[in-house]
Short mmCIF file of C-alpha atoms and ligand atoms in Angstrom, two decimals:
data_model
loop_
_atom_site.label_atom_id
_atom_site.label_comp_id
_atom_site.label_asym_id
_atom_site.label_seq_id
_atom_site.Cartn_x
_atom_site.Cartn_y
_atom_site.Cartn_z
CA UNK A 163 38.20 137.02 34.64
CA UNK A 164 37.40 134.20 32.43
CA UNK A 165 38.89 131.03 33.37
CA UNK A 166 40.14 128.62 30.75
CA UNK A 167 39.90 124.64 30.90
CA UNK A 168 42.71 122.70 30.10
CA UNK A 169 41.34 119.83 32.53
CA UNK A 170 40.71 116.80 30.20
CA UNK A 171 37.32 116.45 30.33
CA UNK A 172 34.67 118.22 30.66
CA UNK A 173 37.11 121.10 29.35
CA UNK A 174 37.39 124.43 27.66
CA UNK A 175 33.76 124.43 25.81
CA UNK A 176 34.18 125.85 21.92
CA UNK A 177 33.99 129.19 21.33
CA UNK A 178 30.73 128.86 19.30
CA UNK A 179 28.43 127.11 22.17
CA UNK A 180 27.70 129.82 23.92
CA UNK A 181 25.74 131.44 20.46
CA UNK A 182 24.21 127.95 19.27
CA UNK A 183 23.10 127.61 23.25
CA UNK A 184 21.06 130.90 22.81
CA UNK A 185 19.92 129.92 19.21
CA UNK A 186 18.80 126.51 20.73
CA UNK A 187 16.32 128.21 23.23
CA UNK A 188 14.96 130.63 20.14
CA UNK A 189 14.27 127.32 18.25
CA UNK A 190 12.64 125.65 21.05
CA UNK A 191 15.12 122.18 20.95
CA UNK A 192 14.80 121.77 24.74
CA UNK A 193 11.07 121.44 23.58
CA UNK A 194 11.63 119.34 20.59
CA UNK A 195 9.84 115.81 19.94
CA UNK A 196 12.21 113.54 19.63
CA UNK A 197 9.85 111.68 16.96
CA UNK A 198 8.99 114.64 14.66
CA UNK A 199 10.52 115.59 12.06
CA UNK A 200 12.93 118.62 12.90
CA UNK A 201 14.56 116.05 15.29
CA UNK A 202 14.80 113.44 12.42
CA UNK A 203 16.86 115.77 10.29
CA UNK A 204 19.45 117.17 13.20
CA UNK A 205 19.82 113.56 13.86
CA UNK A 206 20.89 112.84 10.03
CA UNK A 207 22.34 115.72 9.92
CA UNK A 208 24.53 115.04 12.60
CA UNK A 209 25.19 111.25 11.43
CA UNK A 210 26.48 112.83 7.97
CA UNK A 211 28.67 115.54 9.61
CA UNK A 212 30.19 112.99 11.88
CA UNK A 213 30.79 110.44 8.89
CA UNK A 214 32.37 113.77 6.48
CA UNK A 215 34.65 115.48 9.01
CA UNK A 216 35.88 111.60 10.58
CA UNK A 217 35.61 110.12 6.75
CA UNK A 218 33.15 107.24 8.44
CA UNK A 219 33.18 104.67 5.78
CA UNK A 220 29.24 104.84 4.10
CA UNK A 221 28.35 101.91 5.53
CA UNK A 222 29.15 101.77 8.94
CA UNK A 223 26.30 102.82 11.48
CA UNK A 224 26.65 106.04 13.89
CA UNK A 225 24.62 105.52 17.07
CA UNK A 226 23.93 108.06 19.23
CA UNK A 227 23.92 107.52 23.57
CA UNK A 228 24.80 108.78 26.59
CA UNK A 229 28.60 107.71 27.49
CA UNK A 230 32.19 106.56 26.90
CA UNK A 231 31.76 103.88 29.76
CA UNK A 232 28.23 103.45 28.27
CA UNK A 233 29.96 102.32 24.82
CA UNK A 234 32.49 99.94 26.74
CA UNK A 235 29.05 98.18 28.33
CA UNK A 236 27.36 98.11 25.05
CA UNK A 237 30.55 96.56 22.91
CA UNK A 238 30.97 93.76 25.27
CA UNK A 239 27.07 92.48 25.19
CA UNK A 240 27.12 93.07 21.95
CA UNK A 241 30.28 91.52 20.54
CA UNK A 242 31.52 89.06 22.43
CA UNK A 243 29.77 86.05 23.63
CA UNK A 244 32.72 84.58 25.44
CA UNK A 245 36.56 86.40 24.85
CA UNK A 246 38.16 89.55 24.72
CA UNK A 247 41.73 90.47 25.19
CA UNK A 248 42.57 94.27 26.52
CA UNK A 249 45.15 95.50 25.98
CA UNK A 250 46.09 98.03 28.56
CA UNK A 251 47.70 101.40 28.86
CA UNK A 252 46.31 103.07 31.62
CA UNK A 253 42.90 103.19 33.91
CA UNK A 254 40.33 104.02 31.36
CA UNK A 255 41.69 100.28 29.36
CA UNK A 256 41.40 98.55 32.88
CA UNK A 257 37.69 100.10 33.40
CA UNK A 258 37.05 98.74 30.02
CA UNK A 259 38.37 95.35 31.00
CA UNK A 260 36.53 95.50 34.42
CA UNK A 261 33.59 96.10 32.35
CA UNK A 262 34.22 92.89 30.26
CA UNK A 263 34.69 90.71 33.87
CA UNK A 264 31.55 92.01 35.38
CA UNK A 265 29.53 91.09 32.09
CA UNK A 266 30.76 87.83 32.70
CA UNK A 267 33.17 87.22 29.77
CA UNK A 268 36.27 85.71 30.07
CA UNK A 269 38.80 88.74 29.28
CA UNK A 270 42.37 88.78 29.45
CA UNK A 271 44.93 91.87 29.91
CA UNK A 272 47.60 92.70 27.82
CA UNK A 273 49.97 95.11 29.58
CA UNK A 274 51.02 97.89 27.04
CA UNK A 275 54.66 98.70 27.68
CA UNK A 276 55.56 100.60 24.79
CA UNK A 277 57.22 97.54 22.75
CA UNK A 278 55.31 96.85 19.61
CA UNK A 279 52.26 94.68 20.66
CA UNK A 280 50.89 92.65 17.30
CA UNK A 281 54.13 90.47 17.43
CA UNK A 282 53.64 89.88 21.47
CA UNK A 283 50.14 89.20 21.04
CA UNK A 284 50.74 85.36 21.66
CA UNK A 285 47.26 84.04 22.33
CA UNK A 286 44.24 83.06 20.51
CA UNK A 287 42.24 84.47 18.36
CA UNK A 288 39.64 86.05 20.56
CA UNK A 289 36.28 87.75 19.44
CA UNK A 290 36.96 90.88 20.45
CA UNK A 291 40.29 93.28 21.16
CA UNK A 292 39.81 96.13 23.27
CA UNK A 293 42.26 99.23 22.52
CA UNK A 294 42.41 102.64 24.16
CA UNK A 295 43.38 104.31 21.35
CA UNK A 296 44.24 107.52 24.11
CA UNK A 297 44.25 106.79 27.59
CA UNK A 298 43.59 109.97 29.63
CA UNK A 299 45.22 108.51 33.11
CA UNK A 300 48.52 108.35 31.62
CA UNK A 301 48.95 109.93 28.39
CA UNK A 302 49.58 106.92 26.61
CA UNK A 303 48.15 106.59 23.05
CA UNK A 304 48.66 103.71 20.29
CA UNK A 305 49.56 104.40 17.09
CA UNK A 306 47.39 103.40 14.51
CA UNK A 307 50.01 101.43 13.19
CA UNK A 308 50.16 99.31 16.37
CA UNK A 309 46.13 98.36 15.78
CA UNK A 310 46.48 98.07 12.28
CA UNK A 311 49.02 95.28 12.69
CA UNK A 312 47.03 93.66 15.11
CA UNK A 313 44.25 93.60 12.86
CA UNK A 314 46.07 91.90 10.23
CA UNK A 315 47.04 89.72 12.44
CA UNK A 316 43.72 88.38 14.23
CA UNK A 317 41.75 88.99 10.73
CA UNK A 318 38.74 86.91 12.72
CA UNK A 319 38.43 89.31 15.74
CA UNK A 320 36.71 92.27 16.12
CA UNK A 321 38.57 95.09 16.80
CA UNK A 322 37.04 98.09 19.04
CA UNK A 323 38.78 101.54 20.12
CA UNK A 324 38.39 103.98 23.12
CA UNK A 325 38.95 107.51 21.30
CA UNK A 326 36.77 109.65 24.06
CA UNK A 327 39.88 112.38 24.49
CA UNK A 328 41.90 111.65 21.11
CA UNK A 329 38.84 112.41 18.94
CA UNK A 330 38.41 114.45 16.67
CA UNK A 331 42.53 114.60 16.23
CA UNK A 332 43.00 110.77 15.83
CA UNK A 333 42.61 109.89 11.81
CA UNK A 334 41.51 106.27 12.04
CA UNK A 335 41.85 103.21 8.91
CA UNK A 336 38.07 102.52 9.51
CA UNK A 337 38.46 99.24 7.87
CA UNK A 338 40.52 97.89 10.53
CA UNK A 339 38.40 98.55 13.39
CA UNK A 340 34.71 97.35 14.04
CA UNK A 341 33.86 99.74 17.14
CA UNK A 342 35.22 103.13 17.93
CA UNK A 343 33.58 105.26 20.34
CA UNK A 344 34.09 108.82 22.17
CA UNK A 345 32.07 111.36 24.05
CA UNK A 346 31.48 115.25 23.67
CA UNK A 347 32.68 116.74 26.52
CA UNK A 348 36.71 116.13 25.46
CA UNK A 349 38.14 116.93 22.26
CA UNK A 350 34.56 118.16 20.89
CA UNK A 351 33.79 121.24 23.98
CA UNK A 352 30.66 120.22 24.49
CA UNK A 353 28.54 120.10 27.67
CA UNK A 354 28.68 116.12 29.07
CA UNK A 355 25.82 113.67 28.32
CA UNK A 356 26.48 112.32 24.99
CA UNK A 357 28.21 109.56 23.47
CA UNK A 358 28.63 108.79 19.92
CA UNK A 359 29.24 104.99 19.22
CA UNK A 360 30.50 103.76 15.38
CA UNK A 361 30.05 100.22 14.54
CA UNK A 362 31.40 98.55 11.54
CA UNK A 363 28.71 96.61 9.50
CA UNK A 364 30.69 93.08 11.03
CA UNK A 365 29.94 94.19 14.32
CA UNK A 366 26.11 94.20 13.66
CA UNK A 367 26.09 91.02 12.30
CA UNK A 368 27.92 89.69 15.19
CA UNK A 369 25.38 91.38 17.51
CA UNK A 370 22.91 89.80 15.35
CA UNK A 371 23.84 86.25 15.82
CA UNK A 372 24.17 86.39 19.46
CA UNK A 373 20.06 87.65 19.66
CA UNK A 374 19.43 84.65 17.81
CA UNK A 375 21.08 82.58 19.65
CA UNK A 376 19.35 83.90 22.69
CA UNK A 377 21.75 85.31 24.78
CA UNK A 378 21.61 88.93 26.00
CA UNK A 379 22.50 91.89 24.50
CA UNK A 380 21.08 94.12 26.51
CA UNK A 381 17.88 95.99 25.61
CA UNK A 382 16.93 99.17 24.50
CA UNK A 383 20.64 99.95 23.76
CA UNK A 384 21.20 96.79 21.99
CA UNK A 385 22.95 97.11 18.69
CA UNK A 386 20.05 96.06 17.15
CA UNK A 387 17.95 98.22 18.69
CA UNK A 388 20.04 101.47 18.12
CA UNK A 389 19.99 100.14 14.27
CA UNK A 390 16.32 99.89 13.94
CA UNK A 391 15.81 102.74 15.19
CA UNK A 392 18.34 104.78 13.30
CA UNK A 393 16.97 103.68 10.18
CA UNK A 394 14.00 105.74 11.06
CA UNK A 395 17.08 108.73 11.83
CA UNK A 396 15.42 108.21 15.86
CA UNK A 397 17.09 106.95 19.17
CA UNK A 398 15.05 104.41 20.81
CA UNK A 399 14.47 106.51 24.32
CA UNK A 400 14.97 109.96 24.51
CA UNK A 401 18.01 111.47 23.53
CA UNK A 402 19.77 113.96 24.75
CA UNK A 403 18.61 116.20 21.96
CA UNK A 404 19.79 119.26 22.94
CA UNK A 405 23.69 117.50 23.12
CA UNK A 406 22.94 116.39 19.71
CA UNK A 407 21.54 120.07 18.34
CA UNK A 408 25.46 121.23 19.53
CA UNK A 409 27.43 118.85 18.56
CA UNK A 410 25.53 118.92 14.74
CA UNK A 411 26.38 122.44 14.57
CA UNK A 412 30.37 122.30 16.12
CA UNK A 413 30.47 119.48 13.35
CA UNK A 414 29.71 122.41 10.85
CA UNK A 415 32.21 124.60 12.56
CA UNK A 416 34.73 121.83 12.28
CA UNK A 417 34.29 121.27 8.97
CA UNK A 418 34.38 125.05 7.53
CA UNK A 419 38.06 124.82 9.79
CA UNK A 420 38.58 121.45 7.82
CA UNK A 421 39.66 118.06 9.40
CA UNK A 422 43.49 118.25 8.41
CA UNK A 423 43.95 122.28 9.38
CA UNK A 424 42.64 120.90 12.87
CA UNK A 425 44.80 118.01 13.08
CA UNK A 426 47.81 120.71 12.20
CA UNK A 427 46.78 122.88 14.79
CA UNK A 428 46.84 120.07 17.57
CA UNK A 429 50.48 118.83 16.40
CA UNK A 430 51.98 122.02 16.92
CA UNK A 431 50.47 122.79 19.83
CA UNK A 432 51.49 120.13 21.51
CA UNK A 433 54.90 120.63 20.05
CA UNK A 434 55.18 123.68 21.90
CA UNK A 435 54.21 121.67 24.90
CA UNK A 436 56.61 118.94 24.64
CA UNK A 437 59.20 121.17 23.52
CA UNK A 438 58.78 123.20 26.59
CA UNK A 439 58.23 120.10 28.87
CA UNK A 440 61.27 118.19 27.83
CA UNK A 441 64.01 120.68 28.45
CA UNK A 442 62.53 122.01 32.06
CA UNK A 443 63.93 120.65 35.31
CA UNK A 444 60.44 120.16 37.49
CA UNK A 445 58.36 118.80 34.46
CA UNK A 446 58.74 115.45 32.92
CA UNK A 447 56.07 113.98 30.41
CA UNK A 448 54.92 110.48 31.99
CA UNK A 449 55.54 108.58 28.57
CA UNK A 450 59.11 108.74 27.96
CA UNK A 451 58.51 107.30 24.30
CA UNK A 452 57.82 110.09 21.64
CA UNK A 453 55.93 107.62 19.38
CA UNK A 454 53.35 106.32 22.68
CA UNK A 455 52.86 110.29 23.72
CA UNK A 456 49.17 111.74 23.75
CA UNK A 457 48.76 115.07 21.73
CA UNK A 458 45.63 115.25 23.05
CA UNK A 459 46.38 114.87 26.35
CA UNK A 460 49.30 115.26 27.98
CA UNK A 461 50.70 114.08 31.35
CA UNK A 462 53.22 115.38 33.11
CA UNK A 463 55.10 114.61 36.40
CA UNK A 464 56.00 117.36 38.60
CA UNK A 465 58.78 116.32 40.53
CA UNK A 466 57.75 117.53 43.65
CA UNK A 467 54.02 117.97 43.70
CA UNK A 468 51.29 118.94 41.25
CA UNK A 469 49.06 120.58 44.35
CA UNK A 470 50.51 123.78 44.38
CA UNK A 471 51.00 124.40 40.80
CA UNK A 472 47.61 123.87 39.89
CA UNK A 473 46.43 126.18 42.71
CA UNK A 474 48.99 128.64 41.69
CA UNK A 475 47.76 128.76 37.87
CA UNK A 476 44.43 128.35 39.06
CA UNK A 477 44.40 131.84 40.71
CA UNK A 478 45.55 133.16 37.09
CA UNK A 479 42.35 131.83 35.57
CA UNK A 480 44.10 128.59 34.08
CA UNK A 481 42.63 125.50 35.49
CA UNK A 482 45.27 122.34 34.68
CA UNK A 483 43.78 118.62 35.76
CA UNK A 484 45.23 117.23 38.46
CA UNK A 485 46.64 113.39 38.02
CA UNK A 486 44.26 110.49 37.88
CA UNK A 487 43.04 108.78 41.11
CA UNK A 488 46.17 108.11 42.88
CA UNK A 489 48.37 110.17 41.27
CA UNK A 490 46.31 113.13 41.60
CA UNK A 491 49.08 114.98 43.24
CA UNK A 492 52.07 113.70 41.41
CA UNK A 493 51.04 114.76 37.42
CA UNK A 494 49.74 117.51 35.66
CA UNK A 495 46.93 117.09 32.93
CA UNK A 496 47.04 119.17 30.00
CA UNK A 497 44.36 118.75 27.21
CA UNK A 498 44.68 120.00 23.48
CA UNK A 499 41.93 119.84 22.42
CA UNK A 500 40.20 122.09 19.10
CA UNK A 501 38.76 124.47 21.75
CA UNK A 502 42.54 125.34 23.23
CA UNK A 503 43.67 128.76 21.10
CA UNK A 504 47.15 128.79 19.98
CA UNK A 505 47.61 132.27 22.20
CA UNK A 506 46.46 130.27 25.38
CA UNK A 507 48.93 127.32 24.92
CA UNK A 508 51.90 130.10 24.24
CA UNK A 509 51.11 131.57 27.90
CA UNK A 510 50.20 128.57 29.46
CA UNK A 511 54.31 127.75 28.70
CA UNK A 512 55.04 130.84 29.81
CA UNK A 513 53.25 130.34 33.22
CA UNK A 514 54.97 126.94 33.53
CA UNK A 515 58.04 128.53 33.08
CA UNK A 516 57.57 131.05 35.72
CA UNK A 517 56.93 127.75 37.85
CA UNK A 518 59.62 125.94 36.50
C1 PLP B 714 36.68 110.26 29.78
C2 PLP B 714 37.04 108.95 29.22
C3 PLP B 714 36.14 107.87 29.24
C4 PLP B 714 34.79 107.96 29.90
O1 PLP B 714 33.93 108.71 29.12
P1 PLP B 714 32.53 109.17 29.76
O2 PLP B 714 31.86 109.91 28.66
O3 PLP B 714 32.91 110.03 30.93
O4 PLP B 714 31.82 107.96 30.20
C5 PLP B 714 36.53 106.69 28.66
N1 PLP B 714 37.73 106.55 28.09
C6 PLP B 714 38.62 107.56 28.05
C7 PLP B 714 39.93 107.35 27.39
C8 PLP B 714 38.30 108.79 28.62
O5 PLP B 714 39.19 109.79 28.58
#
């Protein structure tokens, strides 16, 4: 029996990875220079798959690395010099604020409650604000109204958003944000080990004018690095090229299946979910507020504990995620991600019913 992932990440991979893993080893990618020229078009390829199915604006840059937590590093040495406000609903916003203090910058939290934020948002203008557009320890996610405001309302700051498990689902206004930044092994079903970082052509400059005023921005990874580079359609180390030859061709996939048919798919499934979730007696969805709750990834309380139930549906081949860190044994993790079938979720309720 084949099991099925609905852990949040890594998770179920896509149906198609299995045949473009085999075609990989026929076209020799794990053997692939990473300066020639069949790398140079996968790698525009990619960057113009990315920028049709996510409708990147043209001139923003794609950069290609190794990590969520890798983009949280990069954004802070590259975008702010001194302050950053996070705003925060959940662990993955703290790490990125944590990330922020241990670069040395002078950051300041913004606890997330589920009241509208732009109009609470009483301090200065900083350089940079930090959103989690979907944060996977608590199944909180931020409307894109909520970040929109808050970009009209700090026109001067740079605006940069977590999306590692609400991508490719989320539909972003590009021209309020400067950063936005996932990885493959969430909503995308690919193997770990690759991050995909967007940048707006403000955050370049910005990166630009703290090299010459000779502070750090890190090296090889450096903003301005990645961009030289990329002009030549090349990372500056080695990539991981084989993560790149997948996630070019699952683009493809995506975009035969077409960006707003996906985005349908995810809404009703989750629907079902909700719908299931709300009326049972054991189950309770973390975020009580419709408009804050994750389609991507749900969390759910279990009122008495999680352990069992996930061993229980683990034996019938369908692996939940337990809660993060310290709730790991109070909540439930669901993902919804493109990979999830629309048969699985319909006897995944059923199974939680059984349990219910
Ligand atoms: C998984 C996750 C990360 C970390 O991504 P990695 O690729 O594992 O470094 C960051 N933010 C969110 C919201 C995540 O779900």
């Amino acid at each position: 029996m084949k099991n099925i992932y609905f852990t949040v990440g890594p998770s179920q991979t896509y149906p198609s990875v299995e045949k473009y893993t085999l075609k990989a080893l026929k076209e020799e990618v794990f053997s692939m220079n990473h300066r020639g020229k069949k790398f140079e078009e996968i790698f525009l390829h990619t960057q113009n798959n990315l920028k049709k199915l996510l409708l990147i604006p043209e001139d923003y840059y794609i950069f290609l690395i190794s990590s969520g937590t890798e983009s949280m590093e990069r954004i802070m040495e590259n975008c702010v010099e001194k302050s950053s406000i996070h705003v925060i609903n959940g662990k993955f916003a703290e790490r990125f604020y944590k990330t922020a203090l241990e670069l040395g910058k002078d950051a300041q939290k913004y606890e997330a409650t589920g009241v509208f934020f732009a109009e609470n948002l009483r301090m200065k203008a900083p350089e940079l604000i930090a959103f989690t557009q979907n944060d996977t320890s608590t199944g909180m996610s931020i409307p894109m109204k909520e970040i929109k405001d808050t970009a009209k309302k700090f026109p001067k700051s740079l605006i940069a958003l977590d999306t590692v498990s609400s991508m490719p689902y989320v539909d972003i206004d590009y021209k309020y944000v400067d950063c936005v930044f996932f990885s493959v092994q969430k909503g995308f079903g690919l193997p770990a080990g690759l991050g995909v970082l967007i940048i707006s052509p403000r955050a370049l400059e910005k990166a630009k004018r703290l090299q010459k005023k000779n502070l750090s921005i890190g090296s090889y990874h450096s903003f301005t690095s990645l961009f030289s580079s990329a002009l030549k359609h090349q990372t500056p180390d080695t990539p991981n090229v084989f993560g790149i030859y997948l996630l070019n061709n699952v683009l493809k996939d995506f975009l035969k299946i077409g960006i707003k048919k996906i985005r349908q798919d995810t809404e009703l499934k989750a629907k079902l979910l909700y719908e299931f979730l709300d009326k049972s007696k054991r189950f309770k969805p973390l975020i009580e507020d419709k408009s804050f709750r994750s389609n991507t990834t749900l969390v759910v309380n279990v009122k008495d504990s999680s352990k069992k139930l996930v061993k229980n549906l683990a034996k019938k081949g369908f692996i939940l995620g337990s809660g993060y860190g310290e709730r790991k044994d109070e909540d439930i993790r669901i993902a919804n991600f493109p990979a999830h079938k629309l048969s699985d979720v319909k006897r995944l309720v059923e199974l939680l019913r059984e349990e219910d």
